[in-house]
Amino acid sequence: MTDIQASKPNVGVFTNPSHDLYVAEASPSLSSVREQKDLQPGEVTVAIKTTGICGSDIHFWYTGNIGPTMVVRDTHILGHESSGVVIAVHPSVSRLEIGDAVAVEPNIPCHACEPCLTGRYNGCESVLFRSTPPVPGLLRRYVNHPAVWCHKIGSVLPGRTMDMSFEEGALLEPLAVALAGFQRAGIRLGDPVLVAGAGPIGLVTLLCCRAAGAEPLVVTDLDQGRLDFAKKIVPNAKTLKVVPGTSLQDFHDQVREVGYGEEPAVAMECTGAESSIASAIQAVKFGGKVFVIGVGREEIKIPFMRASVREVDLQFQYRYANMWPRAIRLVKGGVLNVKQLTTHRFPIEKAKDAFETASDPKTGAIKVMIQSLDSLDGGAPSPRL
């Protein structure tokens, strides 16, 4: 059996109801990992190598909640965009082995309710979703997780290969979000599309729309730096800087102007902001669709009559289901280049610096990665990022 051993104590990145952010000892302990004390049937132990900071992580730290049900009420480990190396396998698991590189899909659904049994496990009301309180997240050195939700992306063993880097593996989670929206929105070759918001999800959605042949493709944001970044990764996208206070009709006219006179057939709304959703409804054509990926306030106002008389379809999304194999194929095959989204990297010991960078618009951060690349001894060579 290949011997890859955990070499450092387990630590995690915590927040609490007082909005502190700190690195502290986490479970499973180093001795538990080495002796496989807490490994349950169906589980593997993953040495987490790279984790991306999501906007939800920043929300839980800054505000302590997302909506009325996801509330930080105790010490809480953040993080759900992670990849790493399998270092222990329960005897009941046959699909993975020590040394496999995996991307961790962060949900643990019940497998018994109607959404689970009909393939829409993102609707499972009993789901345990890593980093959503009170379920501890993946921003740790080591975590035990069901093998069925650990997707293989290669192997670090000598003589074997990686299908992608650990950073790309961590980026599969936001890509899965974008793919879920993209698939349900039904975007087709040649559709004029508006992407509202050039944050990480908006940018991944932009990449998907370009790969699918959307044209013209317009992306909007309040921040010129993010629009410049969008133009860098998708050069033939059209960018439009949103000026606060712009009327809905003026926004419609501006989108149409930069989009060759076309009204979008689909608007992919990636901010969740009330003004952005309203603007997207105004912008799309008769019979068009506004697909909301972004997460916003508990209640918002929309231009109801505009949507009504223009027969605008308004759809929403909650996480994803069955997207990770698709995401892996797209990254492995080079169809989507997600690694260009990473702008900053920090070791786990400097997690607070990482979060401050990710939350400060002045830094120009798109995707900030937290790494733990030196936590193993044994058969695994130094992995590429």
Short mmCIF file of C-alpha atoms in Angstrom, two decimals:
data_model
loop_
_atom_site.label_atom_id
_atom_site.label_comp_id
_atom_site.label_asym_id
_atom_site.label_seq_id
_atom_site.Cartn_x
_atom_site.Cartn_y
_atom_site.Cartn_z
CA MET A 1 0.00 0.00 0.00
CA THR A 2 1.23 3.48 -0.84
CA ASP A 3 2.26 5.37 2.28
CA ILE A 4 1.31 9.05 2.28
CA GLN A 5 1.18 10.41 5.80
CA ALA A 6 -0.22 13.59 7.29
CA SER A 7 2.74 15.52 8.70
CA LYS A 8 1.28 18.65 10.29
CA PRO A 9 -1.45 19.27 12.88
CA ASN A 10 -4.86 19.93 11.44
CA VAL A 11 -5.91 23.57 11.48
CA GLY A 12 -8.94 25.34 10.07
CA VAL A 13 -10.06 28.85 9.21
CA PHE A 14 -12.78 29.90 11.64
CA THR A 15 -15.24 32.71 12.15
CA ASN A 16 -17.77 33.26 14.94
CA PRO A 17 -20.77 35.43 15.89
CA SER A 18 -18.35 38.21 16.85
CA HIS A 19 -17.07 38.28 13.24
CA ASP A 20 -13.54 37.25 14.19
CA LEU A 21 -11.48 35.40 11.59
CA TYR A 22 -8.66 33.17 12.78
CA VAL A 23 -6.70 29.96 12.22
CA ALA A 24 -6.98 27.37 14.98
CA GLU A 25 -6.82 23.65 15.68
CA ALA A 26 -9.48 21.67 13.83
CA SER A 27 -10.81 18.15 13.64
CA PRO A 28 -10.00 15.46 12.71
CA SER A 29 -6.81 15.63 14.76
CA LEU A 30 -3.45 14.62 13.34
CA SER A 31 -3.44 11.41 15.41
CA SER A 32 -6.97 10.61 14.27
CA VAL A 33 -5.99 11.10 10.64
CA ARG A 34 -2.93 8.90 10.97
CA GLU A 35 -4.78 6.15 12.82
CA GLN A 36 -8.02 6.53 10.83
CA LYS A 37 -9.98 6.67 14.07
CA ASP A 38 -12.93 8.75 12.87
CA LEU A 39 -13.22 7.53 9.28
CA GLN A 40 -16.80 6.34 8.69
CA PRO A 41 -18.09 3.83 6.11
CA GLY A 42 -18.06 5.37 2.66
CA GLU A 43 -15.58 8.08 3.61
CA VAL A 44 -12.05 9.04 2.63
CA THR A 45 -9.66 11.46 4.28
CA VAL A 46 -8.59 14.27 1.99
CA ALA A 47 -5.52 16.41 2.59
CA ILE A 48 -6.88 19.72 1.30
CA LYS A 49 -4.34 21.44 -0.93
CA THR A 50 -6.17 24.45 -2.36
CA THR A 51 -9.37 26.26 -1.41
CA GLY A 52 -10.90 29.26 -3.12
CA ILE A 53 -12.57 32.00 -1.09
CA CYS A 54 -16.22 32.42 -2.09
CA GLY A 55 -18.36 35.48 -1.58
CA SER A 56 -20.50 33.44 0.82
CA ASP A 57 -17.44 32.87 3.03
CA ILE A 58 -16.97 36.63 3.23
CA HIS A 59 -20.68 37.09 4.01
CA PHE A 60 -20.53 34.59 6.89
CA TRP A 61 -17.46 36.39 8.25
CA TYR A 62 -18.65 40.00 7.77
CA THR A 63 -22.39 39.74 8.39
CA GLY A 64 -22.76 36.36 10.10
CA ASN A 65 -25.55 35.15 7.84
CA ILE A 66 -26.97 34.67 4.38
CA GLY A 67 -30.72 35.05 4.63
CA PRO A 68 -32.72 34.05 7.71
CA THR A 69 -31.69 30.37 7.86
CA MET A 70 -27.94 30.34 7.23
CA VAL A 71 -26.64 31.97 10.41
CA VAL A 72 -23.29 31.72 12.21
CA ARG A 73 -24.31 30.92 15.80
CA ASP A 74 -21.06 29.38 17.05
CA THR A 75 -17.43 28.94 16.01
CA HIS A 76 -17.56 27.91 12.38
CA ILE A 77 -15.08 26.66 9.73
CA LEU A 78 -15.40 28.33 6.33
CA GLY A 79 -14.64 27.14 2.79
CA HIS A 80 -16.30 24.92 0.19
CA GLU A 81 -14.22 25.31 -3.01
CA SER A 82 -11.51 22.72 -2.40
CA SER A 83 -9.31 20.04 -3.89
CA GLY A 84 -6.69 17.77 -2.41
CA VAL A 85 -5.16 14.30 -2.08
CA VAL A 86 -6.76 11.15 -0.67
CA ILE A 87 -4.57 9.95 2.23
CA ALA A 88 -6.88 7.40 3.86
CA VAL A 89 -9.69 5.19 2.56
CA HIS A 90 -12.32 3.34 4.57
CA PRO A 91 -12.38 -0.40 3.69
CA SER A 92 -15.91 0.03 2.29
CA VAL A 93 -14.65 2.39 -0.44
CA SER A 94 -13.46 0.91 -3.74
CA ARG A 95 -13.65 3.81 -6.20
CA LEU A 96 -10.74 5.83 -4.77
CA GLU A 97 -7.28 4.98 -3.48
CA ILE A 98 -4.53 6.67 -1.55
CA GLY A 99 -2.73 9.17 -3.78
CA ASP A 100 -5.76 10.09 -5.87
CA ALA A 101 -6.18 13.81 -6.44
CA VAL A 102 -9.80 14.86 -5.95
CA ALA A 103 -12.06 17.87 -6.16
CA VAL A 104 -14.48 17.88 -3.23
CA GLU A 105 -18.14 18.47 -4.04
CA PRO A 106 -19.13 20.04 -0.73
CA ASN A 107 -22.64 18.67 -0.30
CA ILE A 108 -23.81 15.56 1.56
CA PRO A 109 -27.48 14.99 0.60
CA CYS A 110 -29.78 12.46 2.25
CA HIS A 111 -30.33 10.26 -0.87
CA ALA A 112 -33.90 9.57 0.31
CA CYS A 113 -36.10 12.63 -0.35
CA GLU A 114 -37.90 13.44 -3.62
CA PRO A 115 -35.28 15.94 -4.91
CA CYS A 116 -32.50 13.41 -4.23
CA LEU A 117 -34.39 10.51 -5.80
CA THR A 118 -35.25 12.57 -8.89
CA GLY A 119 -31.66 13.73 -9.44
CA ARG A 120 -32.07 17.26 -8.08
CA TYR A 121 -30.18 16.76 -4.86
CA ASN A 122 -29.48 20.51 -4.59
CA GLY A 123 -33.08 20.70 -3.32
CA CYS A 124 -32.50 18.24 -0.47
CA GLU A 125 -33.83 19.86 2.69
CA SER A 126 -31.63 17.61 4.85
CA VAL A 127 -28.41 18.34 2.94
CA LEU A 128 -25.21 18.97 4.84
CA PHE A 129 -23.39 21.60 2.81
CA ARG A 130 -19.81 22.31 3.81
CA SER A 131 -19.33 25.85 5.17
CA THR A 132 -23.06 26.57 5.51
CA PRO A 133 -23.68 26.90 9.26
CA PRO A 134 -23.66 24.76 11.29
CA VAL A 135 -21.81 22.36 8.93
CA PRO A 136 -18.03 22.94 9.17
CA GLY A 137 -16.34 23.83 5.90
CA LEU A 138 -13.34 22.55 3.98
CA LEU A 139 -10.80 25.25 4.86
CA ARG A 140 -8.68 22.80 6.84
CA ARG A 141 -5.58 20.72 6.26
CA TYR A 142 -7.53 17.45 6.50
CA VAL A 143 -11.19 16.53 6.22
CA ASN A 144 -13.21 13.31 6.12
CA HIS A 145 -15.77 13.34 3.31
CA PRO A 146 -17.96 10.77 1.50
CA ALA A 147 -16.01 9.24 -1.38
CA VAL A 148 -18.99 9.53 -3.72
CA TRP A 149 -18.64 13.32 -3.52
CA CYS A 150 -14.88 13.33 -4.13
CA HIS A 151 -14.31 13.59 -7.89
CA LYS A 152 -11.02 12.24 -9.19
CA ILE A 153 -8.83 14.72 -11.10
CA GLY A 154 -5.67 12.61 -11.38
CA SER A 155 -3.08 11.09 -9.08
CA VAL A 156 0.03 12.36 -7.34
CA LEU A 157 1.66 8.93 -7.24
CA PRO A 158 4.91 8.39 -9.17
CA GLY A 159 4.28 7.36 -12.76
CA ARG A 160 0.74 8.72 -12.81
CA THR A 161 -0.61 12.04 -14.03
CA MET A 162 -2.80 14.93 -12.98
CA ASP A 163 -5.75 15.82 -15.22
CA MET A 164 -5.60 19.39 -13.91
CA SER A 165 -3.96 21.43 -11.18
CA PHE A 166 -5.27 21.67 -7.64
CA GLU A 167 -6.25 25.27 -8.33
CA GLU A 168 -8.32 24.18 -11.30
CA GLY A 169 -9.83 21.48 -9.09
CA ALA A 170 -10.87 24.11 -6.54
CA LEU A 171 -12.38 26.22 -9.32
CA LEU A 172 -14.67 23.36 -10.34
CA GLU A 173 -17.10 24.47 -7.61
CA PRO A 174 -17.83 27.96 -9.00
CA LEU A 175 -17.77 26.44 -12.48
CA ALA A 176 -20.46 23.97 -11.38
CA VAL A 177 -22.58 26.94 -10.24
CA ALA A 178 -22.20 28.63 -13.62
CA LEU A 179 -22.85 25.43 -15.57
CA ALA A 180 -26.04 24.72 -13.64
CA GLY A 181 -27.38 28.15 -14.55
CA PHE A 182 -26.12 27.98 -18.10
CA GLN A 183 -27.77 24.60 -18.71
CA ARG A 184 -31.13 25.58 -17.24
CA ALA A 185 -31.12 28.92 -19.08
CA GLY A 186 -30.94 27.04 -22.38
CA ILE A 187 -28.45 29.33 -24.12
CA ARG A 188 -27.90 28.35 -27.75
CA LEU A 189 -25.34 29.06 -30.44
CA GLY A 190 -25.81 32.62 -31.70
CA ASP A 191 -28.02 33.81 -28.84
CA PRO A 192 -27.41 37.43 -27.79
CA VAL A 193 -26.60 37.21 -24.07
CA LEU A 194 -26.11 39.69 -21.25
CA VAL A 195 -23.99 38.67 -18.24
CA ALA A 196 -24.71 41.01 -15.33
CA GLY A 197 -21.81 41.13 -12.90
CA ALA A 198 -18.11 40.44 -13.52
CA GLY A 199 -17.28 38.78 -10.21
CA PRO A 200 -16.00 35.19 -10.15
CA ILE A 201 -19.38 33.60 -10.97
CA GLY A 202 -20.08 36.18 -13.66
CA LEU A 203 -16.68 35.62 -15.23
CA VAL A 204 -17.05 31.83 -15.26
CA THR A 205 -20.52 32.28 -16.74
CA LEU A 206 -18.98 34.57 -19.36
CA LEU A 207 -16.48 31.84 -20.27
CA CYS A 208 -19.32 29.32 -20.62
CA CYS A 209 -21.37 31.63 -22.81
CA ARG A 210 -18.42 32.32 -25.09
CA ALA A 211 -17.60 28.60 -25.38
CA ALA A 212 -21.24 27.97 -26.35
CA GLY A 213 -21.16 30.60 -29.09
CA ALA A 214 -23.32 33.34 -27.60
CA GLU A 215 -23.12 36.45 -29.80
CA PRO A 216 -23.17 39.28 -29.12
CA LEU A 217 -22.01 38.76 -25.56
CA VAL A 218 -22.27 41.77 -23.22
CA VAL A 219 -20.95 41.88 -19.64
CA THR A 220 -21.77 44.66 -17.18
CA ASP A 221 -20.36 45.73 -13.82
CA LEU A 222 -19.98 48.76 -11.59
CA ASP A 223 -16.19 48.32 -11.46
CA GLN A 224 -14.06 49.14 -14.49
CA GLY A 225 -11.23 46.94 -13.22
CA ARG A 226 -13.45 43.88 -13.30
CA LEU A 227 -14.66 44.76 -16.78
CA ASP A 228 -11.04 45.06 -17.92
CA PHE A 229 -10.42 41.61 -16.45
CA ALA A 230 -13.46 40.26 -18.29
CA LYS A 231 -12.15 41.70 -21.54
CA LYS A 232 -8.79 40.07 -20.88
CA ILE A 233 -10.21 36.56 -20.53
CA VAL A 234 -12.91 36.95 -23.23
CA PRO A 235 -11.48 39.53 -25.66
CA ASN A 236 -14.49 39.67 -27.98
CA ALA A 237 -17.01 40.29 -25.19
CA LYS A 238 -18.58 43.74 -25.08
CA THR A 239 -18.26 45.55 -21.76
CA LEU A 240 -20.56 48.15 -20.23
CA LYS A 241 -19.78 50.03 -17.01
CA VAL A 242 -22.94 50.56 -14.99
CA VAL A 243 -23.34 54.04 -13.55
CA PRO A 244 -25.43 54.08 -10.35
CA GLY A 245 -28.66 55.96 -10.86
CA THR A 246 -28.97 55.10 -14.56
CA SER A 247 -32.63 54.69 -15.47
CA LEU A 248 -33.89 51.28 -16.57
CA GLN A 249 -34.64 52.55 -20.06
CA ASP A 250 -31.21 54.14 -20.43
CA PHE A 251 -29.62 50.85 -19.34
CA HIS A 252 -31.70 48.99 -21.93
CA ASP A 253 -30.58 51.40 -24.63
CA GLN A 254 -26.91 51.14 -23.62
CA VAL A 255 -26.96 47.33 -23.67
CA ARG A 256 -28.60 47.38 -27.05
CA GLU A 257 -26.07 49.88 -28.39
CA VAL A 258 -22.98 47.90 -27.38
CA GLY A 259 -24.65 44.66 -28.53
CA TYR A 260 -24.96 45.55 -32.22
CA GLY A 261 -28.52 46.80 -31.74
CA GLU A 262 -29.68 43.43 -30.37
CA GLU A 263 -31.76 42.97 -27.24
CA PRO A 264 -30.46 39.99 -25.24
CA ALA A 265 -32.40 36.76 -25.54
CA VAL A 266 -31.04 35.74 -22.14
CA ALA A 267 -29.64 37.73 -19.24
CA MET A 268 -27.49 35.77 -16.79
CA GLU A 269 -27.82 37.80 -13.59
CA CYS A 270 -24.83 37.04 -11.35
CA THR A 271 -25.08 39.66 -8.60
CA GLY A 272 -28.42 39.17 -6.86
CA ALA A 273 -28.73 42.95 -6.53
CA GLU A 274 -32.23 44.37 -6.88
CA SER A 275 -31.15 47.07 -9.33
CA SER A 276 -29.30 44.56 -11.49
CA ILE A 277 -32.24 42.15 -11.68
CA ALA A 278 -34.58 45.02 -12.56
CA SER A 279 -32.18 46.23 -15.25
CA ALA A 280 -31.88 42.76 -16.73
CA ILE A 281 -35.67 42.47 -16.95
CA GLN A 282 -35.74 45.80 -18.76
CA ALA A 283 -32.95 44.80 -21.15
CA VAL A 284 -34.09 41.44 -22.54
CA LYS A 285 -36.24 41.07 -25.63
CA PHE A 286 -39.91 40.12 -25.81
CA GLY A 287 -40.09 36.49 -24.71
CA GLY A 288 -36.59 36.71 -23.27
CA LYS A 289 -35.31 35.18 -20.08
CA VAL A 290 -33.62 36.53 -16.95
CA PHE A 291 -31.81 33.77 -15.12
CA VAL A 292 -30.74 34.77 -11.60
CA ILE A 293 -27.66 32.98 -10.28
CA GLY A 294 -26.78 35.70 -7.78
CA VAL A 295 -27.90 35.67 -4.15
CA GLY A 296 -29.60 38.78 -2.79
CA ARG A 297 -31.85 40.16 -0.08
CA GLU A 298 -34.83 38.35 1.38
CA GLU A 299 -37.25 40.54 -0.61
CA ILE A 300 -36.77 42.78 -3.66
CA LYS A 301 -38.85 44.89 -6.05
CA ILE A 302 -38.96 44.14 -9.76
CA PRO A 303 -40.55 45.95 -12.75
CA PHE A 304 -43.52 43.61 -12.81
CA MET A 305 -45.42 45.14 -15.71
CA ARG A 306 -42.31 45.24 -17.90
CA ALA A 307 -41.87 41.53 -17.30
CA SER A 308 -45.57 40.89 -17.82
CA VAL A 309 -46.19 42.72 -21.09
CA ARG A 310 -42.88 41.49 -22.54
CA GLU A 311 -43.45 37.88 -21.42
CA VAL A 312 -40.08 37.78 -19.68
CA ASP A 313 -39.30 34.47 -17.99
CA LEU A 314 -37.67 34.89 -14.59
CA GLN A 315 -35.78 31.86 -13.26
CA PHE A 316 -33.68 31.25 -10.17
CA GLN A 317 -31.01 28.81 -9.08
CA TYR A 318 -29.94 27.11 -5.87
CA ARG A 319 -26.43 25.64 -6.01
CA TYR A 320 -26.10 22.75 -8.53
CA ALA A 321 -26.66 19.07 -9.19
CA ASN A 322 -24.78 16.62 -11.42
CA MET A 323 -22.47 19.31 -12.79
CA TRP A 324 -19.05 18.19 -11.54
CA PRO A 325 -18.36 15.44 -14.14
CA ARG A 326 -19.30 17.95 -16.85
CA ALA A 327 -17.06 20.62 -15.30
CA ILE A 328 -14.14 18.18 -15.12
CA ARG A 329 -14.50 17.29 -18.80
CA LEU A 330 -14.53 20.93 -19.83
CA VAL A 331 -11.42 21.82 -17.84
CA LYS A 332 -9.53 18.62 -18.61
CA GLY A 333 -10.27 19.02 -22.32
CA GLY A 334 -9.14 22.65 -22.37
CA VAL A 335 -12.56 23.95 -23.40
CA LEU A 336 -12.63 26.35 -20.45
CA ASN A 337 -9.54 28.03 -19.00
CA VAL A 338 -10.56 28.71 -15.41
CA LYS A 339 -7.08 28.99 -13.92
CA GLN A 340 -6.74 32.53 -15.26
CA LEU A 341 -9.30 33.62 -12.64
CA THR A 342 -6.82 33.19 -9.78
CA THR A 343 -5.27 36.52 -8.81
CA HIS A 344 -3.87 35.89 -5.30
CA ARG A 345 -2.48 32.98 -3.29
CA PHE A 346 -1.85 32.66 0.46
CA PRO A 347 -0.73 29.82 2.75
CA ILE A 348 -3.36 28.69 5.23
CA GLU A 349 -1.41 30.28 8.06
CA LYS A 350 -2.11 33.69 6.46
CA ALA A 351 -5.80 33.08 5.91
CA LYS A 352 -6.82 36.38 7.49
CA ASP A 353 -4.66 38.26 4.97
CA ALA A 354 -6.32 36.22 2.23
CA PHE A 355 -9.82 37.15 3.38
CA GLU A 356 -8.94 40.81 3.74
CA THR A 357 -7.57 40.77 0.19
CA ALA A 358 -10.63 38.99 -1.19
CA SER A 359 -13.02 41.42 0.51
CA ASP A 360 -11.27 44.65 -0.51
CA PRO A 361 -12.26 45.89 -3.99
CA LYS A 362 -9.08 47.99 -4.13
CA THR A 363 -6.90 44.86 -4.38
CA GLY A 364 -8.35 43.85 -7.74
CA ALA A 365 -8.87 40.32 -6.41
CA ILE A 366 -10.99 37.96 -8.47
CA LYS A 367 -10.32 34.54 -6.98
CA VAL A 368 -8.11 34.27 -3.89
CA MET A 369 -6.68 30.83 -3.10
CA ILE A 370 -5.64 29.49 0.29
CA GLN A 371 -3.06 26.70 0.07
CA SER A 372 -1.66 23.95 2.25
CA LEU A 373 0.94 22.39 0.01
CA ASP A 374 3.39 21.01 2.59
CA SER A 375 1.20 18.91 4.88
CA LEU A 376 2.23 15.42 3.69
CA ASP A 377 5.15 13.02 3.95
CA GLY A 378 5.72 9.98 1.77
CA GLY A 379 4.93 9.02 -1.80
CA ALA A 380 3.44 12.27 -3.04
CA PRO A 381 5.77 14.60 -4.92
CA SER A 382 5.36 18.34 -4.63
CA PRO A 383 2.10 18.94 -6.54
CA ARG A 384 1.77 21.63 -9.14
CA LEU A 385 -0.58 24.44 -8.28
#
